[in-house]
mmCIF file of C-alpha atoms in Angstrom:
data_model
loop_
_atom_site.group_PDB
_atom_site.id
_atom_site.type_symbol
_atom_site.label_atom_id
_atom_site.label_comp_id
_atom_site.label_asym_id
_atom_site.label_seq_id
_atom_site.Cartn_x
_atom_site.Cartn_y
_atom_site.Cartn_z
ATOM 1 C CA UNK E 1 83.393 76.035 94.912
ATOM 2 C CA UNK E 2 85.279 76.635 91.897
ATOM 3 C CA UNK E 3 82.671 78.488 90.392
ATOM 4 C CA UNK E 4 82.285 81.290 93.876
ATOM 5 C CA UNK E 5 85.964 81.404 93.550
ATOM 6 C CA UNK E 6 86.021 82.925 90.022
ATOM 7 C CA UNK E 7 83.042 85.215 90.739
ATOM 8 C CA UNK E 8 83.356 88.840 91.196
ATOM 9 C CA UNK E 9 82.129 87.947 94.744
ATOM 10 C CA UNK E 10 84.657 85.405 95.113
ATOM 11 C CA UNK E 11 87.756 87.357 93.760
ATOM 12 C CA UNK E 12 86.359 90.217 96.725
ATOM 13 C CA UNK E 13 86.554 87.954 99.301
ATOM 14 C CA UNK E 14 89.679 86.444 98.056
ATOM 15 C CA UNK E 15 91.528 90.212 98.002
ATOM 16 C CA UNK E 16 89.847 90.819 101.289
ATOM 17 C CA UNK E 17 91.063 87.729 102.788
ATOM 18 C CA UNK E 18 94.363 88.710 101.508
ATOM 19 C CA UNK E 19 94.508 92.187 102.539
ATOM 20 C CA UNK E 20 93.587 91.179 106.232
ATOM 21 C CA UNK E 21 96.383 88.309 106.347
ATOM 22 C CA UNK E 22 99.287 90.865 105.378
ATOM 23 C CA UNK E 23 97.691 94.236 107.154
ATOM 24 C CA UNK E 24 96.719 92.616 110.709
ATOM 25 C CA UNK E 25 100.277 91.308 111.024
ATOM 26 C CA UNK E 26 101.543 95.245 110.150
ATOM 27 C CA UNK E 27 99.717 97.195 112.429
ATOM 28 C CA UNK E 28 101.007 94.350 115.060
ATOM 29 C CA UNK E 29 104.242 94.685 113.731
ATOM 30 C CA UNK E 30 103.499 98.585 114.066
ATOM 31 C CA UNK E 31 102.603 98.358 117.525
ATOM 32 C CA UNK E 32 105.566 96.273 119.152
ATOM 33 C CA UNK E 33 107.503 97.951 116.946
ATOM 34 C CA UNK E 34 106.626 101.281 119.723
ATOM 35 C CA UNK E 35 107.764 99.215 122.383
ATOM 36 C CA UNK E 36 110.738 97.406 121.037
ATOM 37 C CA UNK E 37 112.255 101.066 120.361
ATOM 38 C CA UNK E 38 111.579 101.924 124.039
ATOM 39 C CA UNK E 39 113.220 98.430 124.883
ATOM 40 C CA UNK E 40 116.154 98.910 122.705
ATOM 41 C CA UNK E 41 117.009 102.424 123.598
ATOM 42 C CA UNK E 42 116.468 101.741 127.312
ATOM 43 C CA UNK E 43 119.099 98.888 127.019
ATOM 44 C CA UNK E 44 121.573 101.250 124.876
ATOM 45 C CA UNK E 45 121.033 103.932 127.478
ATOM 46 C CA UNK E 46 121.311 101.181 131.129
ATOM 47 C CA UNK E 47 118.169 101.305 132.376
ATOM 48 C CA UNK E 48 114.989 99.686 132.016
ATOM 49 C CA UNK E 49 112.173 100.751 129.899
ATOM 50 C CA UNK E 50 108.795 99.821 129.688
ATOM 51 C CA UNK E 51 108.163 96.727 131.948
ATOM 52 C CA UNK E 52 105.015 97.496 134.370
ATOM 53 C CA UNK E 53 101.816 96.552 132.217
ATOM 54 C CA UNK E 54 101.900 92.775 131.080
ATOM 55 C CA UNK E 55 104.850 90.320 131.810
ATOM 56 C CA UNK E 56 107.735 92.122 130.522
ATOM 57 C CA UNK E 57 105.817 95.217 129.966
ATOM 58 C CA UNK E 58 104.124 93.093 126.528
ATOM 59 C CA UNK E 59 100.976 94.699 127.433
ATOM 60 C CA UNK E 60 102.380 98.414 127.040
ATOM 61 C CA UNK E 61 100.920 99.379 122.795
ATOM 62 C CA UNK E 62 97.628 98.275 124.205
ATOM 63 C CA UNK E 63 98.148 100.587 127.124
ATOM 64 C CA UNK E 64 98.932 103.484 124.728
ATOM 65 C CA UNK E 65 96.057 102.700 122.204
ATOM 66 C CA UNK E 66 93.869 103.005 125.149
ATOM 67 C CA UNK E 67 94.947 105.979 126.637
ATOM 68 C CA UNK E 68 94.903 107.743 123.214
ATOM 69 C CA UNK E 69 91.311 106.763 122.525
ATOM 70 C CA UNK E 70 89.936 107.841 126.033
ATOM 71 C CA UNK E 71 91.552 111.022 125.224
ATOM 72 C CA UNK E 72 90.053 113.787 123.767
ATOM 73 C CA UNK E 73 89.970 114.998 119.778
ATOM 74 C CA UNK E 74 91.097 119.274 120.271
ATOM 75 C CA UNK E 75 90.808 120.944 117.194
ATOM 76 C CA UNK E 76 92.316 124.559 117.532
ATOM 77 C CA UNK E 77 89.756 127.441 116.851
ATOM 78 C CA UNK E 78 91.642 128.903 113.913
ATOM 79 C CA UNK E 79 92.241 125.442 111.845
ATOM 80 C CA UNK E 80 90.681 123.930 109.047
ATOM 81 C CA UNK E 81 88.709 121.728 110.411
ATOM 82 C CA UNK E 82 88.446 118.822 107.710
ATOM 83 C CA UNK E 83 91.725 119.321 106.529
ATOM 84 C CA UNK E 84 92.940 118.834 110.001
ATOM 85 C CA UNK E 85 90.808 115.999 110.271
ATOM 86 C CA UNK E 86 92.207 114.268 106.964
ATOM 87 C CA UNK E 87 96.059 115.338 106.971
ATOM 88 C CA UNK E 88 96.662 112.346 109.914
ATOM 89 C CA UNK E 89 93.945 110.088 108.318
ATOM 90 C CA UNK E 90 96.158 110.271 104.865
ATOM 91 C CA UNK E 91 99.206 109.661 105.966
ATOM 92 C CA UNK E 92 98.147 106.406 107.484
ATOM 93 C CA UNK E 93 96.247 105.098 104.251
ATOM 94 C CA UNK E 94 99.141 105.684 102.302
ATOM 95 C CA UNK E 95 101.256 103.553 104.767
ATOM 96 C CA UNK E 96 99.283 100.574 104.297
ATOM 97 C CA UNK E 97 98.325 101.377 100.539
ATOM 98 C CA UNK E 98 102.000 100.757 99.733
ATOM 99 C CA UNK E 99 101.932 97.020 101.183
ATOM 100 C CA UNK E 100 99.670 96.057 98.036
ATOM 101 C CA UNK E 101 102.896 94.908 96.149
ATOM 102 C CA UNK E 102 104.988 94.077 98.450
ATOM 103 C CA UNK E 103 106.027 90.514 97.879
ATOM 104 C CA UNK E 104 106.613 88.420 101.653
ATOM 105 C CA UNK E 105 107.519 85.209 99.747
ATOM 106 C CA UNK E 106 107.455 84.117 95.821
ATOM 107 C CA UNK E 107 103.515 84.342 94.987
ATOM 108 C CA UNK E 108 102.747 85.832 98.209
ATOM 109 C CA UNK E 109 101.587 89.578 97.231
ATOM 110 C CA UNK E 110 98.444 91.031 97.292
ATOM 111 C CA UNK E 111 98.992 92.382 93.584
ATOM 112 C CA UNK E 112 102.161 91.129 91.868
ATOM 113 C CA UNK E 113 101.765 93.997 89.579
ATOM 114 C CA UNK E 114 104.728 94.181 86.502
ATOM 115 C CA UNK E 115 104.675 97.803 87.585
ATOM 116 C CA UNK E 116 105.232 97.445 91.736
ATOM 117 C CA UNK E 117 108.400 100.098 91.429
ATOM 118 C CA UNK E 118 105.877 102.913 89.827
ATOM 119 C CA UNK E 119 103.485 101.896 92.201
ATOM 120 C CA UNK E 120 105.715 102.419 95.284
ATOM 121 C CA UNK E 121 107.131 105.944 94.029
ATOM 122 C CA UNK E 122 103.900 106.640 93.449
ATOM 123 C CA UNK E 123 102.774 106.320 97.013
ATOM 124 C CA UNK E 124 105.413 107.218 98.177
ATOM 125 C CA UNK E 125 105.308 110.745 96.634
ATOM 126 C CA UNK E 126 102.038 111.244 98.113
ATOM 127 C CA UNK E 127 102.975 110.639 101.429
ATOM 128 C CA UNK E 128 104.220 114.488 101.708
ATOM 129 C CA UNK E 129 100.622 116.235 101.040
ATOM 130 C CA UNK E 130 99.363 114.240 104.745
ATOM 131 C CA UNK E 131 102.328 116.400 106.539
ATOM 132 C CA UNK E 132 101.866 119.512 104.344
ATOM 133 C CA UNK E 133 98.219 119.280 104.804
ATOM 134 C CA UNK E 134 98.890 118.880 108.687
ATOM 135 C CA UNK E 135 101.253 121.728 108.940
ATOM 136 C CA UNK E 136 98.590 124.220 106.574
ATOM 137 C CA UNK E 137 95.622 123.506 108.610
ATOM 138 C CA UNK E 138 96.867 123.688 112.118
ATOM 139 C CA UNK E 139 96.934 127.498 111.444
ATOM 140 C CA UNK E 140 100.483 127.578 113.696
ATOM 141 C CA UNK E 141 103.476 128.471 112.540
ATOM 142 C CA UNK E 142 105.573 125.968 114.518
ATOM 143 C CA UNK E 143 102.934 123.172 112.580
ATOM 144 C CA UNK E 144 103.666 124.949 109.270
ATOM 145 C CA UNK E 145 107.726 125.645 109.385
ATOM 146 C CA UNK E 146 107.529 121.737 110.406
ATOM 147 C CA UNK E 147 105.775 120.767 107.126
ATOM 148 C CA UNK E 148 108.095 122.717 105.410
ATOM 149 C CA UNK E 149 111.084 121.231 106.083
ATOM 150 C CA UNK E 150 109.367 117.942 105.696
ATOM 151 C CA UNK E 151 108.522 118.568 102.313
ATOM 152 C CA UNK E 152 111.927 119.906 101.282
ATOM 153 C CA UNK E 153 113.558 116.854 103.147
ATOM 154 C CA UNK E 154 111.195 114.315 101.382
ATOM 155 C CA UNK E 155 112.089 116.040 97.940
ATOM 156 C CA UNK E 156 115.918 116.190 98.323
ATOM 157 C CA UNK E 157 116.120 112.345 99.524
ATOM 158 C CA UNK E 158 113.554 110.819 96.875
ATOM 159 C CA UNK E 159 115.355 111.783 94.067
ATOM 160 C CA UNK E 160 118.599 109.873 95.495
ATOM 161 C CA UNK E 161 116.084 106.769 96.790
ATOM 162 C CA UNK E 162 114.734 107.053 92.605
ATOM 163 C CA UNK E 163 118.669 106.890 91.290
ATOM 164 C CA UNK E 164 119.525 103.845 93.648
ATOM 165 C CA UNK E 165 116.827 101.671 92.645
ATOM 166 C CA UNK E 166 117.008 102.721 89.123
ATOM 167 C CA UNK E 167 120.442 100.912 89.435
ATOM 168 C CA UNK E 168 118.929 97.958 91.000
ATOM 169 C CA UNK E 169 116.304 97.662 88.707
ATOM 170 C CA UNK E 170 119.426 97.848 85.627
ATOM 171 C CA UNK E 171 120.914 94.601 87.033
ATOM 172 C CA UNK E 172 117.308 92.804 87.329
ATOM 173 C CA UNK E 173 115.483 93.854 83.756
ATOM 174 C CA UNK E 174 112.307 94.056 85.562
ATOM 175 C CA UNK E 175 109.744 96.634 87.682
ATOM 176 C CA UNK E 176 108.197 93.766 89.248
ATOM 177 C CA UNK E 177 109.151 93.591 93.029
ATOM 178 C CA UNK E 178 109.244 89.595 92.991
ATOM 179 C CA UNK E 179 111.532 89.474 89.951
ATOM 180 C CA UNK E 180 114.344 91.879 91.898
ATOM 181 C CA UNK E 181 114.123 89.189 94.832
ATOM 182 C CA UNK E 182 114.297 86.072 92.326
ATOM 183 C CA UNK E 183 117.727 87.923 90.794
ATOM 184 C CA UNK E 184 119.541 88.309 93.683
ATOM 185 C CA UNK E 185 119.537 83.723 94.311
ATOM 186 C CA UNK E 186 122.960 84.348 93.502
ATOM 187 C CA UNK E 187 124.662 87.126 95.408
ATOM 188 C CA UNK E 188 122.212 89.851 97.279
ATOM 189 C CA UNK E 189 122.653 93.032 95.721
ATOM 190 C CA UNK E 190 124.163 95.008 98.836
ATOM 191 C CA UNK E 191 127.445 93.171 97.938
ATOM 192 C CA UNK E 192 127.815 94.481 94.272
ATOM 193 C CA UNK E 193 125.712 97.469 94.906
ATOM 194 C CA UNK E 194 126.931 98.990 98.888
ATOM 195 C CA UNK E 195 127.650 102.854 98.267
ATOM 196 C CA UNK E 196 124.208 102.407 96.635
ATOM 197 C CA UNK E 197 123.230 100.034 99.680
ATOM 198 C CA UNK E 198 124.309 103.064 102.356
ATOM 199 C CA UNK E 199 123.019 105.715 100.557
ATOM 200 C CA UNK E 200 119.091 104.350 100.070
ATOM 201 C CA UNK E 201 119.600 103.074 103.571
ATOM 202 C CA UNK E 202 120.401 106.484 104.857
ATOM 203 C CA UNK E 203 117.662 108.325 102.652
ATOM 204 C CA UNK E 204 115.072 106.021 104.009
ATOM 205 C CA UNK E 205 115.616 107.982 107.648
ATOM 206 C CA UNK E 206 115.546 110.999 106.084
ATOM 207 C CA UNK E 207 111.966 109.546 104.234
ATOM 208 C CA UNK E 208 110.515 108.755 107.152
ATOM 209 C CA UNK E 209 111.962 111.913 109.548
ATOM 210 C CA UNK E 210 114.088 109.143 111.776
ATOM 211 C CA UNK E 211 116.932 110.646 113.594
ATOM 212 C CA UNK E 212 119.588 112.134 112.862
ATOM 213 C CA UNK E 213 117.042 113.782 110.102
ATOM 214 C CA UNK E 214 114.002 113.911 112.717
ATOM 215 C CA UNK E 215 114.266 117.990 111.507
ATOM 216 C CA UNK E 216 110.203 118.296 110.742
ATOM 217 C CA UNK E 217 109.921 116.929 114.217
ATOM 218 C CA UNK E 218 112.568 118.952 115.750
ATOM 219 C CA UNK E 219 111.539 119.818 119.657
ATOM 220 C CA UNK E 220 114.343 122.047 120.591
ATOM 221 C CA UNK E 221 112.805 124.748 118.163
ATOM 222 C CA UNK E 222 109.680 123.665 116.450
ATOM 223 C CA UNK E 223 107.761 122.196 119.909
ATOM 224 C CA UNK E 224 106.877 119.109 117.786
ATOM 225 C CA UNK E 225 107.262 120.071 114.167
ATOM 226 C CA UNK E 226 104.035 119.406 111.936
ATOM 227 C CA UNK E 227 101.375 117.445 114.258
ATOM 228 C CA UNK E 228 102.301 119.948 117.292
ATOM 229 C CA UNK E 229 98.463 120.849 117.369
ATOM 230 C CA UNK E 230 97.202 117.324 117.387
ATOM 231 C CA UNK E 231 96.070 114.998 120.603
ATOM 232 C CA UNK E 232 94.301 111.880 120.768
ATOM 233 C CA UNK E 233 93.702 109.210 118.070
ATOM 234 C CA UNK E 234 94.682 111.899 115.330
ATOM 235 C CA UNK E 235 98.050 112.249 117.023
ATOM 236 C CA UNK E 236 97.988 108.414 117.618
ATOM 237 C CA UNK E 237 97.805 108.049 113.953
ATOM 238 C CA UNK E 238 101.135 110.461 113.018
ATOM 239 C CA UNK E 239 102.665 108.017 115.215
ATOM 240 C CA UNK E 240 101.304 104.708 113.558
ATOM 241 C CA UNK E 241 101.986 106.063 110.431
ATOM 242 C CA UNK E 242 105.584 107.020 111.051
ATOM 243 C CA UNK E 243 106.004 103.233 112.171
ATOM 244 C CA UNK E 244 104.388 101.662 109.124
ATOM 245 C CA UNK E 245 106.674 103.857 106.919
ATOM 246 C CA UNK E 246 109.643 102.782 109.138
ATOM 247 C CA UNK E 247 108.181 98.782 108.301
ATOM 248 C CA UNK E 248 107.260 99.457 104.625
ATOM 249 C CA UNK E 249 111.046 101.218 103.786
ATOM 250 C CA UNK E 250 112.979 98.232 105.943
ATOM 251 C CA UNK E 251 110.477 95.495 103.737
ATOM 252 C CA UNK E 252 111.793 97.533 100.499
ATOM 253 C CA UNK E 253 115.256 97.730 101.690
ATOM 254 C CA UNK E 254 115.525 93.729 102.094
ATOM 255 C CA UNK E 255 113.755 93.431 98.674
ATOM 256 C CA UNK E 256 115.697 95.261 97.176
ATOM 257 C CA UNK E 257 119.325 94.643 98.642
ATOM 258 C CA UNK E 258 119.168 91.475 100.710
ATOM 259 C CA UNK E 259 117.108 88.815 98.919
ATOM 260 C CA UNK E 260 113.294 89.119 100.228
ATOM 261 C CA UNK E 261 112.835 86.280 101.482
ATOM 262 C CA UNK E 262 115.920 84.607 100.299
ATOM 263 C CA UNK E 263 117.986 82.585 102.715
ATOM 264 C CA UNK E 264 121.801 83.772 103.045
ATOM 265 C CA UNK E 265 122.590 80.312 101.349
ATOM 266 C CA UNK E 266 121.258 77.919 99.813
ATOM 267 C CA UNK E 267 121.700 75.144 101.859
ATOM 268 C CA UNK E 268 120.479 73.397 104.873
ATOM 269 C CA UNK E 269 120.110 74.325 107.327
ATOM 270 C CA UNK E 270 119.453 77.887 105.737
ATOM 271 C CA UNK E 271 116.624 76.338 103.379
ATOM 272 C CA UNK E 272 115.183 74.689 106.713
ATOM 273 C CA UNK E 273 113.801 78.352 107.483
ATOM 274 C CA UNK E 274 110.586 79.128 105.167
ATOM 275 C CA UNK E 275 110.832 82.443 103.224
ATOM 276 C CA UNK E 276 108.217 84.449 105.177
ATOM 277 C CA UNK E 277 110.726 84.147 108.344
ATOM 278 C CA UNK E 278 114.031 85.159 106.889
ATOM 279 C CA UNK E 279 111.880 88.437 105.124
ATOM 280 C CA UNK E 280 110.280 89.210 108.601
ATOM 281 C CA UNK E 281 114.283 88.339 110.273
ATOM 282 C CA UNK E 282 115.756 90.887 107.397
ATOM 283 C CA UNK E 283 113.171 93.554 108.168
ATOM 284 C CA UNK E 284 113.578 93.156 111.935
ATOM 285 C CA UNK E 285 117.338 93.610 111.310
ATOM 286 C CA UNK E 286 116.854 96.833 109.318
ATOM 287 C CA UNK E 287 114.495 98.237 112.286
ATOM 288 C CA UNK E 288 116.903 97.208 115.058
ATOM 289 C CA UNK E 289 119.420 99.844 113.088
ATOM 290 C CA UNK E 290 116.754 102.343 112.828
ATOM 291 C CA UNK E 291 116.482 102.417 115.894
ATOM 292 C CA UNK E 292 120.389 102.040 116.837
ATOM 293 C CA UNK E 293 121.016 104.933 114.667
ATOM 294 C CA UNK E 294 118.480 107.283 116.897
ATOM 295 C CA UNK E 295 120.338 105.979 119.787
ATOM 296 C CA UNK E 296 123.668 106.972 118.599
ATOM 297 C CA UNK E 297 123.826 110.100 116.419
ATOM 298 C CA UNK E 298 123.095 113.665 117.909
ATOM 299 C CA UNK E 299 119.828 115.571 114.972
ATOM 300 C CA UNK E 300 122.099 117.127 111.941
ATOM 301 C CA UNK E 301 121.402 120.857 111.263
ATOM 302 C CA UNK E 302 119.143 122.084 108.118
ATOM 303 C CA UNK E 303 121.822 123.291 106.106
ATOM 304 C CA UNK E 304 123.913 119.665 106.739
ATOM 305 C CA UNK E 305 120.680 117.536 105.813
ATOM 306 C CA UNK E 306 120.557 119.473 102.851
ATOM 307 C CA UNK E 307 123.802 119.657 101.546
ATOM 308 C CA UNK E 308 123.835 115.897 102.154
ATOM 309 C CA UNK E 309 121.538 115.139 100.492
ATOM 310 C CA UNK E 310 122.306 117.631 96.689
ATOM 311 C CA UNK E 311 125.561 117.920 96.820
ATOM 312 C CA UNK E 312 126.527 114.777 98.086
ATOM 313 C CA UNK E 313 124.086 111.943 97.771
ATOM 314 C CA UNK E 314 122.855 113.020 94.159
ATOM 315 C CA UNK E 315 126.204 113.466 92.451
ATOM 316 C CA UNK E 316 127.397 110.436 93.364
ATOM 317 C CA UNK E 317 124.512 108.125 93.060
ATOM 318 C CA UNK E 318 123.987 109.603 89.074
ATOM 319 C CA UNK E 319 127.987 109.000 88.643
ATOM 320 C CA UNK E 320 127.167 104.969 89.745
ATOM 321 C CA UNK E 321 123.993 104.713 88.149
ATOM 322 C CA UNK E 322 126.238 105.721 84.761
ATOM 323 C CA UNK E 323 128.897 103.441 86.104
ATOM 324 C CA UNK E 324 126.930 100.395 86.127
ATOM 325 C CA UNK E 325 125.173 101.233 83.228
ATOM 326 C CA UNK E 326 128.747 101.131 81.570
ATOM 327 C CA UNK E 327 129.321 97.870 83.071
ATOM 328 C CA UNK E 328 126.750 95.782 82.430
ATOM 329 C CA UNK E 329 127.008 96.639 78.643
ATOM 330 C CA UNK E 330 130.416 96.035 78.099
ATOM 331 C CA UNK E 331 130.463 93.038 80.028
ATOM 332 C CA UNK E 332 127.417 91.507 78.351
ATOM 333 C CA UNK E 333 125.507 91.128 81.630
ATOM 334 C CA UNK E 334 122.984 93.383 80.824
ATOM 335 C CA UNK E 335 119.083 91.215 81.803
ATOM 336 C CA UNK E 336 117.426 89.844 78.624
#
């Protein structure tokens, strides 16, 4: 047995294995994810939501899958037809790419790579050719203005995201996504670290197009922003892909600020609780203000999203990048 196990054949159906355990649970995740918004919002707003198909409307993704499959594919006469085709088909990869090195308890990645930062702004960075692809080869302009501002928006926010978790990655010594979680058995980074805390927090909506930055998207003027062309199980995968991202920033978030899969203390009953649970509790906390934040805040204007995020979020994360910097070296705490 030991022998299959060490074979290339073995280490294939090993990753495989792997890659299936952490994935299924996503796109799950991903798909209750749909209907917990609807849930949540419905509850903010007094009334009911979904609550027809399934006991307590638990049926309602499958529902949706369905009715998006049944429909039909419409590619507009005037687009690029395998560019349209790939744009929605990209995005989603890239989602689910980025959950490689992503660490849901000590030991438990699929590559617990030394480099897991790089690999994540690498992916990350990517993300913007599936919307500028979508927006160039729906041959509209209310497709293309979308992508636009999506790209801008993605630019202006990643270079903020980049300063914050250069900061984080000052206090741990360390690119490797497990070795931020093991640093923080002492105090979670979000207490030391909270203007940096807010500011990554609020960037990730603006990574992902979440309200009050939902601007590629924006209805009142753009119709639907970037995938305004699309229908069916291309549309369907915008949508699953927007969700993913939402999963993959709020998994990075509680790596990187609130101790993985860390309990708050480290005591019982706290220990009690295996790690997988608390990082799926953390994550599920991060969501449930994604979603809060839609509920509550009206969509900011261009010129605000922008200013926000040069003049306001870049300054000031640089100034406590330097700042900690400073500290750590004069107080001797900086990680062997």
């Amino acid at each position: 047995m030991d022998d299959f196990l060490a074979s290339p054949i073995g280490i294939l159906a090993i990753t495989v294995a792997q890659t299936l355990a952490l994935l299924v649970p996503v796109l799950l995740g991903v798909a209750y994810l749909t209907l917990a918004e609807r849930k949540v919002l419905a509850a903010m707003q007094m009334r009911r939501g979904p609550n027809i198909v399934g006991p307590f409307g638990l049926l309602q993704p499958f529902a949706d899958a369905i009715k998006m499959l049944m429909k039909e594919t419409i590619i507009p006469s005037g687009a690029s037809r395998f560019l349209f085709i790939l744009a929605p088909m990209l995005l989603f990869m890239l989602a689910m790419l980025a959950w490689a090195v992503i660490p849901v308890n000590d030991g438990w990645a699929i590559a617990d790579i030394n480099v897991g930062v790089l690999y994540l702004f690498a992916i990350s960075s990517l993300g913007v050719y599936g919307v500028i692809i979508a927006g160039w080869a729906s041959n509209s302009k209310y497709a293309f203005l979308g992508a636009l501002r999506s790209a801008a928006q993605m630019v202006s926010y990643e270079v903020s995201m980049g300063f914050v978790i250069v900061t984080v990655l000052l206090c741990v010594g360390s690119l490797n996504l497990s070795e931020v979680v093991r640093a923080q058995t002492k105090v979670w980074f979000f207490i030391p670290l909270f203007p940096m805390f807010v500011i990554f927090f609020i960037s990730t909506l603006a990574e992902t197009n979440r309200a009050p930055f939902d601007l590629p998207e924006g209805e009142s003027e753009l119709v639907a922003g970037f995938f305004v062309e699309y229908s069916s199980m291309a549309f369907a995968l915008f949508f699953l892909g927007e969700y993913a991202n939402m999963i993959l920033m709020s998994a990075l978030t509680t790596i990187l600020f609130l101790g993985g899969w860390l309990p708050p203390m480290a005591i019982e009953p706290f220990t009690w609780i295996p790690g997988p649970i608390w990082f799926i509790l953390k994550i599920c906390l991060c969501l449930f203000t994604f979603i809060w934040v839609r509920a509550t805040f009206p969509r900011y204007r261009y010129d605000q999203l922008m200013r926000l995020g040069w003049k306001v979020f870049l300054p000031f994360s640089l100034v406590w990048l330097v700042l900690t910097a400073a500290v750590l070296k004069l107080a001797g705490w900086l990680p062997a």
